[in-house]
Amino acid sequence: MESVRTCVGCRTRAPRASLLRVVAVDSTLIPDERAAMPGRGAWVHETSECLDAALRRRAFVRALRVSGPLDTQTIEQFLQRKRLNGYGHEVNGSK
Ligand SMILES: [Zn+2]
């Protein structure tokens, strides 16, 4: 049976393979691409829509049970990089 997680952005349930695990390390949100980092994790689609929605409603703070503001720079840069890589790099044909 496939594990299903709920995206903290759009609140849709999805197979964990299609979601990005996010953890908080020293109040910084870190993308955990291999889903191997210890501690609590939050799951979110790798889209700026879901990330923004999660940040707006402070879903990460709740899901990760951290107090205070989180540094989102790392994860925003990560998503930006993903988006850039998505453009014009379909030559290698990884679908
Ligand atoms: Zn989502």
mmCIF file of C-alpha atoms and ligand atoms in Angstrom:
data_model
loop_
_atom_site.group_PDB
_atom_site.id
_atom_site.type_symbol
_atom_site.label_atom_id
_atom_site.label_comp_id
_atom_site.label_asym_id
_atom_site.label_seq_id
_atom_site.Cartn_x
_atom_site.Cartn_y
_atom_site.Cartn_z
ATOM 1 C CA MET A 1 0.000 0.000 0.000
ATOM 2 C CA GLU A 2 1.319 3.374 -0.960
ATOM 3 C CA SER A 3 1.806 5.964 1.733
ATOM 4 C CA VAL A 4 -0.350 9.008 1.370
ATOM 5 C CA ARG A 5 0.414 12.393 2.865
ATOM 6 C CA THR A 6 -1.504 15.631 3.003
ATOM 7 C CA CYS A 7 0.000 18.680 1.325
ATOM 8 C CA VAL A 8 0.129 21.494 3.878
ATOM 9 C CA GLY A 9 -0.455 23.989 1.079
ATOM 10 C CA CYS A 10 -3.580 22.829 -0.727
ATOM 11 C CA ARG A 11 -4.616 20.221 1.877
ATOM 12 C CA THR A 12 -4.954 17.570 -0.813
ATOM 13 C CA ARG A 13 -3.908 14.038 -0.081
ATOM 14 C CA ALA A 14 -1.276 12.698 -2.440
ATOM 15 C CA PRO A 15 1.213 9.835 -2.668
ATOM 16 C CA ARG A 16 4.309 10.813 -0.735
ATOM 17 C CA ALA A 17 6.420 10.326 -3.860
ATOM 18 C CA SER A 18 4.739 13.330 -5.427
ATOM 19 C CA LEU A 19 5.260 15.569 -2.417
ATOM 20 C CA LEU A 20 8.319 17.289 -1.046
ATOM 21 C CA ARG A 21 9.199 16.672 2.586
ATOM 22 C CA VAL A 22 10.190 19.791 4.473
ATOM 23 C CA VAL A 23 11.881 19.901 7.841
ATOM 24 C CA ALA A 24 12.908 22.737 10.097
ATOM 25 C CA VAL A 25 16.544 22.983 11.156
ATOM 26 C CA ASP A 26 17.351 25.879 13.472
ATOM 27 C CA SER A 27 14.189 27.680 12.405
ATOM 28 C CA THR A 28 15.080 27.319 8.742
ATOM 29 C CA LEU A 29 12.844 25.390 6.390
ATOM 30 C CA ILE A 30 14.937 22.818 4.548
ATOM 31 C CA PRO A 31 13.786 20.716 1.590
ATOM 32 C CA ASP A 32 14.351 17.081 2.472
ATOM 33 C CA GLU A 33 14.442 15.592 -0.996
ATOM 34 C CA ARG A 34 15.255 12.085 0.140
ATOM 35 C CA ALA A 35 12.775 12.237 2.994
ATOM 36 C CA ALA A 36 15.530 10.945 5.231
ATOM 37 C CA MET A 37 16.128 13.730 7.717
ATOM 38 C CA PRO A 38 15.199 13.125 11.338
ATOM 39 C CA GLY A 39 12.474 14.941 13.176
ATOM 40 C CA ARG A 40 9.054 16.079 12.167
ATOM 41 C CA GLY A 41 8.382 16.703 8.523
ATOM 42 C CA ALA A 42 5.730 18.556 6.607
ATOM 43 C CA TRP A 43 4.693 17.553 3.123
ATOM 44 C CA VAL A 44 4.011 19.968 0.322
ATOM 45 C CA HIS A 45 3.715 19.925 -3.450
ATOM 46 C CA GLU A 46 6.800 21.284 -5.173
ATOM 47 C CA THR A 47 4.962 24.296 -6.476
ATOM 48 C CA SER A 48 5.141 27.921 -5.466
ATOM 49 C CA GLU A 49 1.341 27.894 -5.163
ATOM 50 C CA CYS A 50 1.336 25.265 -2.450
ATOM 51 C CA LEU A 51 4.422 26.678 -0.760
ATOM 52 C CA ASP A 52 2.918 30.153 -0.701
ATOM 53 C CA ALA A 53 -0.380 28.853 0.614
ATOM 54 C CA ALA A 54 1.398 26.932 3.359
ATOM 55 C CA LEU A 55 3.472 29.954 4.315
ATOM 56 C CA ARG A 56 0.464 32.266 4.301
ATOM 57 C CA ARG A 57 -1.495 30.179 6.728
ATOM 58 C CA ARG A 58 1.576 29.298 8.769
ATOM 59 C CA ALA A 59 0.990 25.631 8.114
ATOM 60 C CA PHE A 60 4.672 24.766 8.505
ATOM 61 C CA VAL A 61 4.812 26.266 11.980
ATOM 62 C CA ARG A 62 1.905 24.067 12.998
ATOM 63 C CA ALA A 63 2.945 20.928 11.163
ATOM 64 C CA LEU A 64 6.512 21.062 12.414
ATOM 65 C CA ARG A 65 5.550 22.262 15.889
ATOM 66 C CA VAL A 66 8.088 25.007 15.952
ATOM 67 C CA SER A 67 7.615 28.360 17.573
ATOM 68 C CA GLY A 68 8.335 31.663 15.990
ATOM 69 C CA PRO A 69 9.075 32.663 12.428
ATOM 70 C CA LEU A 70 10.760 30.323 10.015
ATOM 71 C CA ASP A 71 13.465 31.245 7.562
ATOM 72 C CA THR A 72 11.988 30.404 4.181
ATOM 73 C CA GLN A 73 14.834 31.618 2.002
ATOM 74 C CA THR A 74 16.366 28.195 1.509
ATOM 75 C CA ILE A 75 13.171 26.545 0.391
ATOM 76 C CA GLU A 76 12.193 29.457 -1.817
ATOM 77 C CA GLN A 77 15.541 29.297 -3.561
ATOM 78 C CA PHE A 78 15.145 25.560 -3.903
ATOM 79 C CA LEU A 79 11.785 25.970 -5.603
ATOM 80 C CA GLN A 80 13.101 28.733 -7.826
ATOM 81 C CA ARG A 81 15.921 26.497 -8.962
ATOM 82 C CA LYS A 82 13.462 23.685 -9.640
ATOM 83 C CA ARG A 83 11.340 25.995 -11.724
ATOM 84 C CA LEU A 84 14.282 27.229 -13.724
ATOM 85 C CA ASN A 85 15.435 23.696 -14.367
ATOM 86 C CA GLY A 86 11.969 22.865 -15.549
ATOM 87 C CA TYR A 87 12.288 25.240 -18.450
ATOM 88 C CA GLY A 88 14.157 24.240 -21.575
ATOM 89 C CA HIS A 89 15.686 21.115 -20.129
ATOM 90 C CA GLU A 90 13.427 18.534 -21.599
ATOM 91 C CA VAL A 91 16.222 17.285 -23.813
ATOM 92 C CA ASN A 92 17.123 14.595 -21.338
ATOM 93 C CA GLY A 93 13.521 13.513 -21.375
ATOM 94 C CA SER A 94 13.018 12.601 -17.755
ATOM 95 C CA LYS A 95 9.304 12.555 -17.381
HETATM 96 ZN ZN ZN B 1 -0.447 21.044 -2.634
#
